mmCIF file of C-alpha atoms and ligand atoms in Angstrom:
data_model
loop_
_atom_site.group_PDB
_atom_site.id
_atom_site.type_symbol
_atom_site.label_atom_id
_atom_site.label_comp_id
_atom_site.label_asym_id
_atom_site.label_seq_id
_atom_site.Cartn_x
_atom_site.Cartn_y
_atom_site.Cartn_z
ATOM 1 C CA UNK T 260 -21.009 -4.677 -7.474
ATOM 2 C CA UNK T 261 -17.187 -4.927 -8.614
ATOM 3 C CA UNK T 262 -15.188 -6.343 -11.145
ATOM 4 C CA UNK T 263 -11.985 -6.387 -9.265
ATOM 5 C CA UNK T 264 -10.176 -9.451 -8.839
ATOM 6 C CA UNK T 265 -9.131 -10.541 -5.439
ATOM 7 C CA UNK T 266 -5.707 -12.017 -4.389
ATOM 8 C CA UNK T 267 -4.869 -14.546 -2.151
ATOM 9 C CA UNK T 268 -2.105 -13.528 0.492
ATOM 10 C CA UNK T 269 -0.042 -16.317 1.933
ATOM 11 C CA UNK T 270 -2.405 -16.838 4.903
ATOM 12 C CA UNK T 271 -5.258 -17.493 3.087
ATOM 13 C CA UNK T 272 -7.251 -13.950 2.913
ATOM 14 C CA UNK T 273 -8.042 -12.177 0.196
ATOM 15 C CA UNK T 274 -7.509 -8.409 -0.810
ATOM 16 C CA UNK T 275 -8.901 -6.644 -3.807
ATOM 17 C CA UNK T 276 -5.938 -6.060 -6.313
ATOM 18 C CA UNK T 277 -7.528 -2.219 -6.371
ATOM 19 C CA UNK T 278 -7.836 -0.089 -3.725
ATOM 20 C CA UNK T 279 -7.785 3.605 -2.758
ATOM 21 C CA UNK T 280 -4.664 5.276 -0.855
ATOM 22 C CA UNK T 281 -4.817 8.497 0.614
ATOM 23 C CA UNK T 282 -1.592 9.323 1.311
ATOM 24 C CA UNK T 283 -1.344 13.354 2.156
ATOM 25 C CA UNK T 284 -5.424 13.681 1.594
ATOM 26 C CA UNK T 285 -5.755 16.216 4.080
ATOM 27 C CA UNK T 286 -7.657 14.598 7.706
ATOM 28 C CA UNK T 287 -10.642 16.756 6.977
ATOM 29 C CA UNK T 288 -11.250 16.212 3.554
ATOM 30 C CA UNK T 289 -11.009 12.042 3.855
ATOM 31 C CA UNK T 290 -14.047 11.146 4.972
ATOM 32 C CA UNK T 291 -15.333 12.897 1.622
ATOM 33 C CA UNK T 292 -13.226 11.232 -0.379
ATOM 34 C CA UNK T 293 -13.173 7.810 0.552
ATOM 35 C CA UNK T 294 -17.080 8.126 0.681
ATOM 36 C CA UNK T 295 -16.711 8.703 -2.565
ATOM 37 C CA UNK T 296 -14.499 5.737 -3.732
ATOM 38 C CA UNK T 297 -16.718 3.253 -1.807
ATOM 39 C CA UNK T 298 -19.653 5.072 -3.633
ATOM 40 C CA UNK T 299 -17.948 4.480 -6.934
ATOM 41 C CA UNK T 300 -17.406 0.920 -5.971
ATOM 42 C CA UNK T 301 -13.774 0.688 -4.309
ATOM 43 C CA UNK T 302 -13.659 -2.063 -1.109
ATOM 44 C CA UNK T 303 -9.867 -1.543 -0.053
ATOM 45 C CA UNK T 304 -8.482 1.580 1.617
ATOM 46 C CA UNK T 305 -5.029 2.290 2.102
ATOM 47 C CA UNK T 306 -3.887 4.524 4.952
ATOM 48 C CA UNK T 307 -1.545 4.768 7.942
ATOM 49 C CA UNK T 308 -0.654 6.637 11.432
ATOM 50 C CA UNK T 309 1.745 8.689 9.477
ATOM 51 C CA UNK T 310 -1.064 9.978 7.322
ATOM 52 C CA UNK T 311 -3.233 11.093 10.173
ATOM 53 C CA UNK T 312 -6.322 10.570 8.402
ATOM 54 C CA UNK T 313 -7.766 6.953 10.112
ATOM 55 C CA UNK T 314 -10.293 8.680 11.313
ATOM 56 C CA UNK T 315 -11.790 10.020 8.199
ATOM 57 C CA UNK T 316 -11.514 6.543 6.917
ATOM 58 C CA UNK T 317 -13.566 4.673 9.672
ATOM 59 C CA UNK T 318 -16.044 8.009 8.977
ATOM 60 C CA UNK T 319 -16.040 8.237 5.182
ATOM 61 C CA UNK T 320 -17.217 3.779 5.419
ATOM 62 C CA UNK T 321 -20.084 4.635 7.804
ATOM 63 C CA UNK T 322 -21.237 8.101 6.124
ATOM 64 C CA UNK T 323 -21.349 5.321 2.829
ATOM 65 C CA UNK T 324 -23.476 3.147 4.518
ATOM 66 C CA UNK T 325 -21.164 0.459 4.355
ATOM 67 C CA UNK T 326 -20.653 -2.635 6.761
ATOM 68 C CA UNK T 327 -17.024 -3.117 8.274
ATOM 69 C CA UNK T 328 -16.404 -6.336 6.335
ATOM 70 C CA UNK T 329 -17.779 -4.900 3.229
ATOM 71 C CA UNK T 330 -14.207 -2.900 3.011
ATOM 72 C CA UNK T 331 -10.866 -4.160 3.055
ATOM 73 C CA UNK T 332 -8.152 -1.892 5.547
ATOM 74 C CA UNK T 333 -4.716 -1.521 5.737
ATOM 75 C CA UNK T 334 -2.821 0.770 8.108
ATOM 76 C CA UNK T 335 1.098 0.981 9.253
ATOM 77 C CA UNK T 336 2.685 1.400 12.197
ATOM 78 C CA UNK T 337 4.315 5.297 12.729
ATOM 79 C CA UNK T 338 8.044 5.090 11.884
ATOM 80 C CA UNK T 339 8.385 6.728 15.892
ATOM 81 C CA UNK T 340 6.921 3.732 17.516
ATOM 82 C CA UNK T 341 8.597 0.601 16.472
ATOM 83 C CA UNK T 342 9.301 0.071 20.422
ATOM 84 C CA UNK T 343 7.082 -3.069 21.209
ATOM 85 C CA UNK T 344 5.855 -0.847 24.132
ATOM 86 C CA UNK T 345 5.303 1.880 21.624
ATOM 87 C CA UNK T 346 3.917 -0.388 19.128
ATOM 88 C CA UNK T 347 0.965 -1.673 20.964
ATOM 89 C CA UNK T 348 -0.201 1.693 22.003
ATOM 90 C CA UNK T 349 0.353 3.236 18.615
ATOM 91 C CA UNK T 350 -1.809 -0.313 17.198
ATOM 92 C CA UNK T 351 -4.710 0.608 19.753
ATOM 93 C CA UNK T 352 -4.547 4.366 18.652
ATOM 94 C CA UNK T 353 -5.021 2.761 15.144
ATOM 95 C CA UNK T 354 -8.318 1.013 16.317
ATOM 96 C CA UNK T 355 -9.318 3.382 17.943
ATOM 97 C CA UNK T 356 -9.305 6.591 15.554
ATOM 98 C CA UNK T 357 -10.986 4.026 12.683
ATOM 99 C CA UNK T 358 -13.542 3.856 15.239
ATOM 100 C CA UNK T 359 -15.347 0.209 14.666
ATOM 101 C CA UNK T 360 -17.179 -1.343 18.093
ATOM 102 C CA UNK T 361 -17.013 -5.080 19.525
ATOM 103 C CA UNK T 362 -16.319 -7.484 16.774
ATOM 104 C CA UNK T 363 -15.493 -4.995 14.129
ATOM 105 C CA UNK T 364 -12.670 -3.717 16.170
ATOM 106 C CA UNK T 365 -9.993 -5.007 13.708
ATOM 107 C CA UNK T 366 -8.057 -3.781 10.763
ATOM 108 C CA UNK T 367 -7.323 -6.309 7.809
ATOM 109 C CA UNK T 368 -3.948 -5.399 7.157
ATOM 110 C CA UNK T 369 -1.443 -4.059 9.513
ATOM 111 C CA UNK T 370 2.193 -2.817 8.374
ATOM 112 C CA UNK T 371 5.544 -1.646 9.421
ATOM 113 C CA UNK T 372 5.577 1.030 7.521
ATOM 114 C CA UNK T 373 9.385 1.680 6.704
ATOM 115 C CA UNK T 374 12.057 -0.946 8.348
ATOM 116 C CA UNK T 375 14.236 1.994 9.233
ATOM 117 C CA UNK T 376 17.593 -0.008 9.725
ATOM 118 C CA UNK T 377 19.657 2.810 10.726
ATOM 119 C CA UNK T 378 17.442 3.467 13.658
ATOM 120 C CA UNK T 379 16.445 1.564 17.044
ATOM 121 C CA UNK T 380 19.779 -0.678 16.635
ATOM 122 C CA UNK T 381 18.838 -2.085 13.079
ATOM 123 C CA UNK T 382 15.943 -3.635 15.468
ATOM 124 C CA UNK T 383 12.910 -4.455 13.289
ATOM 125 C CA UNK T 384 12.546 -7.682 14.489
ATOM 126 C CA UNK T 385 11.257 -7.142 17.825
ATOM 127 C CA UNK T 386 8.694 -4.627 15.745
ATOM 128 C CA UNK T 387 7.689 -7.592 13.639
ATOM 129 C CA UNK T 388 7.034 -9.558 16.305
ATOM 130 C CA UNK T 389 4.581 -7.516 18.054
ATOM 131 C CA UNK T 390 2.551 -7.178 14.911
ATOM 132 C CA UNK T 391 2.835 -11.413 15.345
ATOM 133 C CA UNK T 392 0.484 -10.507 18.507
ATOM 134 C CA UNK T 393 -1.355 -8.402 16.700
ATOM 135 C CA UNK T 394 -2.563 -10.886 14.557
ATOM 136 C CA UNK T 395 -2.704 -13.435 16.985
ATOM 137 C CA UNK T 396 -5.293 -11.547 18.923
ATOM 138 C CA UNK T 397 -7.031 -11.129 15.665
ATOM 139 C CA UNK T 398 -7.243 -7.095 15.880
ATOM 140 C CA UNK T 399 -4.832 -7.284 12.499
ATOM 141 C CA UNK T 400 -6.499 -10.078 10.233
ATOM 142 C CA UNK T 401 -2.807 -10.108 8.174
ATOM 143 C CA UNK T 402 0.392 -8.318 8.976
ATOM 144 C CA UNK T 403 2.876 -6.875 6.702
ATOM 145 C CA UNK T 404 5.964 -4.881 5.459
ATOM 146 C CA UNK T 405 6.347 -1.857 4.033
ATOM 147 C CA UNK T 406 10.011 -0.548 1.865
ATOM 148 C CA UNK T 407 11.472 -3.703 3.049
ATOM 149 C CA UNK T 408 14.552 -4.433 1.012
ATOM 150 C CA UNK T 409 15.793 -8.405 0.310
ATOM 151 C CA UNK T 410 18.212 -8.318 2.882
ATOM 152 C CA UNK T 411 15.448 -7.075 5.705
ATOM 153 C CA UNK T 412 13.145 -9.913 4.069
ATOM 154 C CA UNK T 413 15.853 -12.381 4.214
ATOM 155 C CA UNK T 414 16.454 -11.560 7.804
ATOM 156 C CA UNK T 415 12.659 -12.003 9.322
ATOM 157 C CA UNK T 416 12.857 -15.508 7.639
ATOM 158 C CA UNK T 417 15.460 -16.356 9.693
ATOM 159 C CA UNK T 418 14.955 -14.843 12.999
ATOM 160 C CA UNK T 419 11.084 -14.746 12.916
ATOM 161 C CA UNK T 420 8.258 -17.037 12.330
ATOM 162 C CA UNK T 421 5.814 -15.301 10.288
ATOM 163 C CA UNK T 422 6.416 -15.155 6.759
ATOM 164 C CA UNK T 423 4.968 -11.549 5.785
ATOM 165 C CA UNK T 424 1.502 -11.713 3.722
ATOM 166 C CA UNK T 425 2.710 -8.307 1.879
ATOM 167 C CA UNK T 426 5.759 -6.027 1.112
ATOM 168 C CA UNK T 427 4.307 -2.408 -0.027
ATOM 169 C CA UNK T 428 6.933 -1.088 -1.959
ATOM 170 C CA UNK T 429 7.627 1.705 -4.350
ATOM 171 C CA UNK T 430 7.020 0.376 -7.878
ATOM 172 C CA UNK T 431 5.923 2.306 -10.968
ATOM 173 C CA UNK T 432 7.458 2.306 -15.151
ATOM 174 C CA UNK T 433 10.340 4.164 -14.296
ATOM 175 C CA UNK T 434 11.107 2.338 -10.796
ATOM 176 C CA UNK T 435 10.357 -1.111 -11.579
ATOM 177 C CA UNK T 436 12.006 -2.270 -8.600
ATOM 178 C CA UNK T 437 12.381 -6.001 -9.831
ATOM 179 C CA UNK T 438 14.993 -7.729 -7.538
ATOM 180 C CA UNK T 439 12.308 -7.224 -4.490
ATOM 181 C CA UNK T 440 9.241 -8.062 -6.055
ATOM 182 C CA UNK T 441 11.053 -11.248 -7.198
ATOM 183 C CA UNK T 442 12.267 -11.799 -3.858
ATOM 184 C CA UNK T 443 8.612 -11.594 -2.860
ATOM 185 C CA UNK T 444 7.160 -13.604 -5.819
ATOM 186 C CA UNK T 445 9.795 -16.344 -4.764
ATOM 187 C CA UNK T 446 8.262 -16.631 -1.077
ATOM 188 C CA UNK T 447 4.547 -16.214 -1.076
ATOM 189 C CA UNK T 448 4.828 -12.264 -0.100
ATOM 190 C CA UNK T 449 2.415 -10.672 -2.520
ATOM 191 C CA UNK T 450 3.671 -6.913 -3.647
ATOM 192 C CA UNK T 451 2.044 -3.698 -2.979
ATOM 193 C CA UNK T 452 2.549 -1.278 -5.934
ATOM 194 C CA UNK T 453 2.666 2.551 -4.057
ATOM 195 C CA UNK T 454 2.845 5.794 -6.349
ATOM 196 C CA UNK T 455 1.637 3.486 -8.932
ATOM 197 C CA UNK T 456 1.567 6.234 -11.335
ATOM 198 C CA UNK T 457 4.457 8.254 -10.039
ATOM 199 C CA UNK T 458 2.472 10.600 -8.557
ATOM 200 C CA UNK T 459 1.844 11.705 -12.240
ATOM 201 C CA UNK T 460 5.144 12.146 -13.241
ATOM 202 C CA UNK T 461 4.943 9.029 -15.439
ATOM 203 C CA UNK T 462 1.742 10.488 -17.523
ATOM 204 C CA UNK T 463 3.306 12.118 -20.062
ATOM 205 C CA UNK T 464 6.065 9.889 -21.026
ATOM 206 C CA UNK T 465 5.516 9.188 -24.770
ATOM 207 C CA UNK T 466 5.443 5.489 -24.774
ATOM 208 C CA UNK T 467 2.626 6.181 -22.192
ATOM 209 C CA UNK T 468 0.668 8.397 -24.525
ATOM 210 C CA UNK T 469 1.489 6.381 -27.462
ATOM 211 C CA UNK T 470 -0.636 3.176 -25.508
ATOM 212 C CA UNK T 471 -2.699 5.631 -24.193
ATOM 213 C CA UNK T 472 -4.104 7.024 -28.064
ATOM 214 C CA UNK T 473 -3.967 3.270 -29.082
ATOM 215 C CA UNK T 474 -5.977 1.481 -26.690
ATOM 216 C CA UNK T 475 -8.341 4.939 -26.286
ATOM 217 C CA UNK T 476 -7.640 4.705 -22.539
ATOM 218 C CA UNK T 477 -5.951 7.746 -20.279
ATOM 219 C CA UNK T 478 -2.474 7.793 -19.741
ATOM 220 C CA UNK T 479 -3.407 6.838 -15.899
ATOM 221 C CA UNK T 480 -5.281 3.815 -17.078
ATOM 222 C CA UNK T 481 -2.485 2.329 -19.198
ATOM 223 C CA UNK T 482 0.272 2.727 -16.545
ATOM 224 C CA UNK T 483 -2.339 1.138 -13.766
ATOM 225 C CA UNK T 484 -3.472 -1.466 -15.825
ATOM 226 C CA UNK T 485 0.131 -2.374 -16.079
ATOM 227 C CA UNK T 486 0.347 -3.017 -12.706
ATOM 228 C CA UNK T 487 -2.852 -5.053 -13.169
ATOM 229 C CA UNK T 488 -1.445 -7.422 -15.498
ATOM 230 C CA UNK T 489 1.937 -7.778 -13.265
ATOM 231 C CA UNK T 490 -0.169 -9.294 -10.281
ATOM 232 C CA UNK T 491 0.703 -6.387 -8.199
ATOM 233 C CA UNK T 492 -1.633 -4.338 -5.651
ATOM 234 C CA UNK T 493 -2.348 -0.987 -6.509
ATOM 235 C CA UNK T 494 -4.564 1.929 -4.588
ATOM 236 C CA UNK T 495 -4.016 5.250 -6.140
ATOM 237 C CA UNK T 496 -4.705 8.599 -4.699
ATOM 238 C CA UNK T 497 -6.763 11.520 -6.113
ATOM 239 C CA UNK T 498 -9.229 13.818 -4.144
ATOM 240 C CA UNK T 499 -10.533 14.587 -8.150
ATOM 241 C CA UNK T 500 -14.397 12.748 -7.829
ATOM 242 C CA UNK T 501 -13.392 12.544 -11.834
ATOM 243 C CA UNK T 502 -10.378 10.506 -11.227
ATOM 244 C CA UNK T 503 -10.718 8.475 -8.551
ATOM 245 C CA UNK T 504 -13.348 7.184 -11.238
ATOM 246 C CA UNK T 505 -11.140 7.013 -14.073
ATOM 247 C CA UNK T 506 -8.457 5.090 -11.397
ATOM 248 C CA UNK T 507 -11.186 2.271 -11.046
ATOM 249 C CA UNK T 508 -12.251 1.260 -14.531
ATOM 250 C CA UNK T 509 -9.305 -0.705 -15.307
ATOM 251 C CA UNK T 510 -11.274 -4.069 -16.179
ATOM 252 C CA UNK T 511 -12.499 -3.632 -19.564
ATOM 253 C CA UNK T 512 -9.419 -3.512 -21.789
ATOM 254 C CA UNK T 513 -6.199 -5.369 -21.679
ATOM 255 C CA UNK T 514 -2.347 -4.286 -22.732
ATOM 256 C CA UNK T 515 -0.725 -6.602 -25.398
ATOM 257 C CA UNK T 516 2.349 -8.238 -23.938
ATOM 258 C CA UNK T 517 4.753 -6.099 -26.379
ATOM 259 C CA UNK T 518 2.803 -2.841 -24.098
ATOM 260 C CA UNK T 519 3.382 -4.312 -20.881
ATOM 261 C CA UNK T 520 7.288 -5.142 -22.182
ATOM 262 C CA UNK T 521 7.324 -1.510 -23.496
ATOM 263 C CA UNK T 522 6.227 0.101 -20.788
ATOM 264 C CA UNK T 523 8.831 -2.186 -18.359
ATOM 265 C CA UNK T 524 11.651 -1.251 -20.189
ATOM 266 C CA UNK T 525 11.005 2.594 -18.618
ATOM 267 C CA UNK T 526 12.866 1.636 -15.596
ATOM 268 C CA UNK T 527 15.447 3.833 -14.539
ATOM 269 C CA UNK T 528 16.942 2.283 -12.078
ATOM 270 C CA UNK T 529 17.473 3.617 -8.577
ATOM 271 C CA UNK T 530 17.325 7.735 -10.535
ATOM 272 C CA UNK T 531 13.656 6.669 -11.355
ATOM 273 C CA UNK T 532 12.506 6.270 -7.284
ATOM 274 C CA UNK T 533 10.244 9.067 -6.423
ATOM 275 C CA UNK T 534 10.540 7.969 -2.759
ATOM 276 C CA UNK T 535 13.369 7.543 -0.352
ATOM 277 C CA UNK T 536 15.953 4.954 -0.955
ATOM 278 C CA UNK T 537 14.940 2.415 2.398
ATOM 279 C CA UNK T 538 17.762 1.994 3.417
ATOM 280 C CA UNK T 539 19.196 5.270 4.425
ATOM 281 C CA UNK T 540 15.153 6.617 5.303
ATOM 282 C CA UNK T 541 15.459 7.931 9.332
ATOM 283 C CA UNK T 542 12.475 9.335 9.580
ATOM 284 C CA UNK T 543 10.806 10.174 12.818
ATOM 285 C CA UNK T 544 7.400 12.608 12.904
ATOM 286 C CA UNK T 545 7.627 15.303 15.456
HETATM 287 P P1 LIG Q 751 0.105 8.019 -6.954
HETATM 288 O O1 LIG Q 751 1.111 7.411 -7.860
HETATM 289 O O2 LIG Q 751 -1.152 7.291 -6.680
HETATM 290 O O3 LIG Q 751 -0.212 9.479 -7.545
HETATM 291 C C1 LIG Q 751 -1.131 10.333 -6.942
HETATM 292 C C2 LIG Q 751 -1.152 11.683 -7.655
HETATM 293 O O4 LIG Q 751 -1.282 11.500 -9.059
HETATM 294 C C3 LIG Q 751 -2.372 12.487 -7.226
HETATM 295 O O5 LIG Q 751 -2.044 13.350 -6.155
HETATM 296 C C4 LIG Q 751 -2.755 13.253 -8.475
HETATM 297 O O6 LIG Q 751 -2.037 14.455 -8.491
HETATM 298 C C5 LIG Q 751 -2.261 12.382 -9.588
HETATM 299 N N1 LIG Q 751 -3.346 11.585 -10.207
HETATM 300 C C6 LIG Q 751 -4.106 10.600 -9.638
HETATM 301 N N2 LIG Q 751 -4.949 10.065 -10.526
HETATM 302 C C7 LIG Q 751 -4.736 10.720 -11.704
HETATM 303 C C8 LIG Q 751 -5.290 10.589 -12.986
HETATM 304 N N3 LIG Q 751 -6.240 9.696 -13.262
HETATM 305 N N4 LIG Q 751 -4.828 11.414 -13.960
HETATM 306 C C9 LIG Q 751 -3.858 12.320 -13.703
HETATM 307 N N5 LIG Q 751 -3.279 12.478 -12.499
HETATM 308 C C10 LIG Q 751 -3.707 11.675 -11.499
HETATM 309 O O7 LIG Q 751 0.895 8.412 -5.634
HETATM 310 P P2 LIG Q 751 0.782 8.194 -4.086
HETATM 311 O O8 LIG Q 751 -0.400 8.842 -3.486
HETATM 312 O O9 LIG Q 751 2.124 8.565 -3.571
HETATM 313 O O10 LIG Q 751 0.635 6.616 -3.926
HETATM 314 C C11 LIG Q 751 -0.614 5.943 -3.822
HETATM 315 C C12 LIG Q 751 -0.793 5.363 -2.444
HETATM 316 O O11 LIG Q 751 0.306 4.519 -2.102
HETATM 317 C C13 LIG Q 751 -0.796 6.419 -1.319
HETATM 318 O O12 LIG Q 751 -1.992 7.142 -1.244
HETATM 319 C C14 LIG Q 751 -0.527 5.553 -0.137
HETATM 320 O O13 LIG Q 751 -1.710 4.856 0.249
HETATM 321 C C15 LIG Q 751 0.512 4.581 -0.692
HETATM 322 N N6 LIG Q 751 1.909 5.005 -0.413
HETATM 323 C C16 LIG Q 751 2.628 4.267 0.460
HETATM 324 C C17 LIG Q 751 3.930 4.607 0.761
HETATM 325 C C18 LIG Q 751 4.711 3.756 1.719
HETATM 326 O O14 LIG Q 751 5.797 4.163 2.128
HETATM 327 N N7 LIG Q 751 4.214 2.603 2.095
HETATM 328 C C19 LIG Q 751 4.522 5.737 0.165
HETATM 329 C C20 LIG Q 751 3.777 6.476 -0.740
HETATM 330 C C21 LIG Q 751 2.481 6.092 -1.031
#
């Protein structure tokens, strides 16, 4: 039914390079929406605790008639529960708000969803490991990072066993965020491209609209298609039936390397993040 190509994480499953993320879609308008990316042909949803929408995910695949395999899911683990104790409730309160029975019981991709260094000691170790059981039990079929710098990466390789299959990070034109995704290139951890598009801020930048008239494509096209071409993982967000369209037909044109350069050379540095610097992030929901 899709054209989207699939990529192999470092433990052998696959994920479709294009998903959906609903990241601040409101709980009771989910369902709707992500009904309406599987109907348009999306398999891979990205949410999280923090979002508290995982139950209008698990409702928005059965209201589409889908099967739980049919769909690829990711959540992350709640930046106030990195606790092992913690952890493993917050992981069954994850299962259980997607609401799948018996076998399907299990999410595809589970992540720490910020390493929060400043907090719990500098302890995200001990986190990591529990999502090792996680996986081991086979309720998480991968498990990965989220805003991990190098230096957290550097220190799971030597303290844990489990390499991670993904780093979600914050990478878009003007954030390019290079020195991590080629930490992550270098060591089998495939990259996760979140606010692909800036949360629009990118879409009227006039190298943007210059690719954008030339290949007859929308500005949101072009900068996702970019992303495409890198080998990165994207899922935008829109709640727009008319978008969340547009954001899936990405696989009948392709950006000359001299575009893909041009749009690269955006990067601003660490004045072109969007998103809290990971490093100095403390937060803790109420
Ligand atoms: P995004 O870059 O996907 O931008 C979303 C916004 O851009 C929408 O709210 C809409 O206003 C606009 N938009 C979407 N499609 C458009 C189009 N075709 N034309 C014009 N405007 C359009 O930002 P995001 O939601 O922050 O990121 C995407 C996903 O990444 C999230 O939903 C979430 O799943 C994930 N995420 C993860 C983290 C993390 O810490 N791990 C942080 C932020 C986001």
């Amino acid at each position: 039914m899709t054209n989207v190509p699939t990529i192999t994480l470092n433990d052998g499953a696959k994920i479709p390079q294009l998903g959906f993320g609903v990241y601040q879609i409101d709980p009771d308008e989910t369902a709707d929406a992500v009904k309406t990316a599987l109907d348009l042909g999306y398999r891979h949803i990205d949410t999280a605790e923090m979002y508290g929408n995982e139950r209008g995910v698990g409702e928005g695949i059965r209201n589409a008639g889908l099967t739980r395999s049919e769909v690829f899911i990711t959540s992350k683990l709640n930046n106030g529960f990195h606790r092992p104790d913690d952890a493993r409730r917050a992981f069954d309160g994850t299962l259980k708000a997607l609401g799948f029975e018996g076998d399907d019981n299990y999410v595809d991709l589970f992540l720490i969803h910020w390493p929060l260094p400043t907090l719990y000691d500098g302890d995200y170790v001990s986190t990591w490991q529990t999502l090792e059981e996680f996986k081991k039990d086979g309720r998480a079929r991968s498990i990965g990072v989220s805003n991990f710098q190098v230096e957290h990466l550097e220190r799971l390789a030597r303290e844990t066993e489990t390499v991670p299959a993904v780093n979600q990070i914050e990478v878009h034109p003007y954030f390019t965020n290079e020195a991590v995704r080629a930490y992550g290139n270098d060591h089998g951890i495939a990259t996760e491209a979140w606010s692909p598009i800036a949360q629009g801020k990118v879409l009227d930048d006039s190298v943007v609209t210059r690719i954008a008239e030339a290949t007859g494509k929308s500005p949101a096209q072009v900068v996702l298609r970019w992303h495409i071409q890198r080998g990165d993982i994207v899922f935008p967000k829109s709640v727009t039936p008319k978008r969340i369209e547009e954001n899936f037909a990405l696989f009948d044109f392709e950006l000359s390397g001299d575009d893909v350069d041009a749009l690269s050379g955006l990067d601003k540095g660490e004045e072109g993040r969007t998103g809290p610097n990971p490093d100095e992030f403390d937060y803790i929901p109420e």
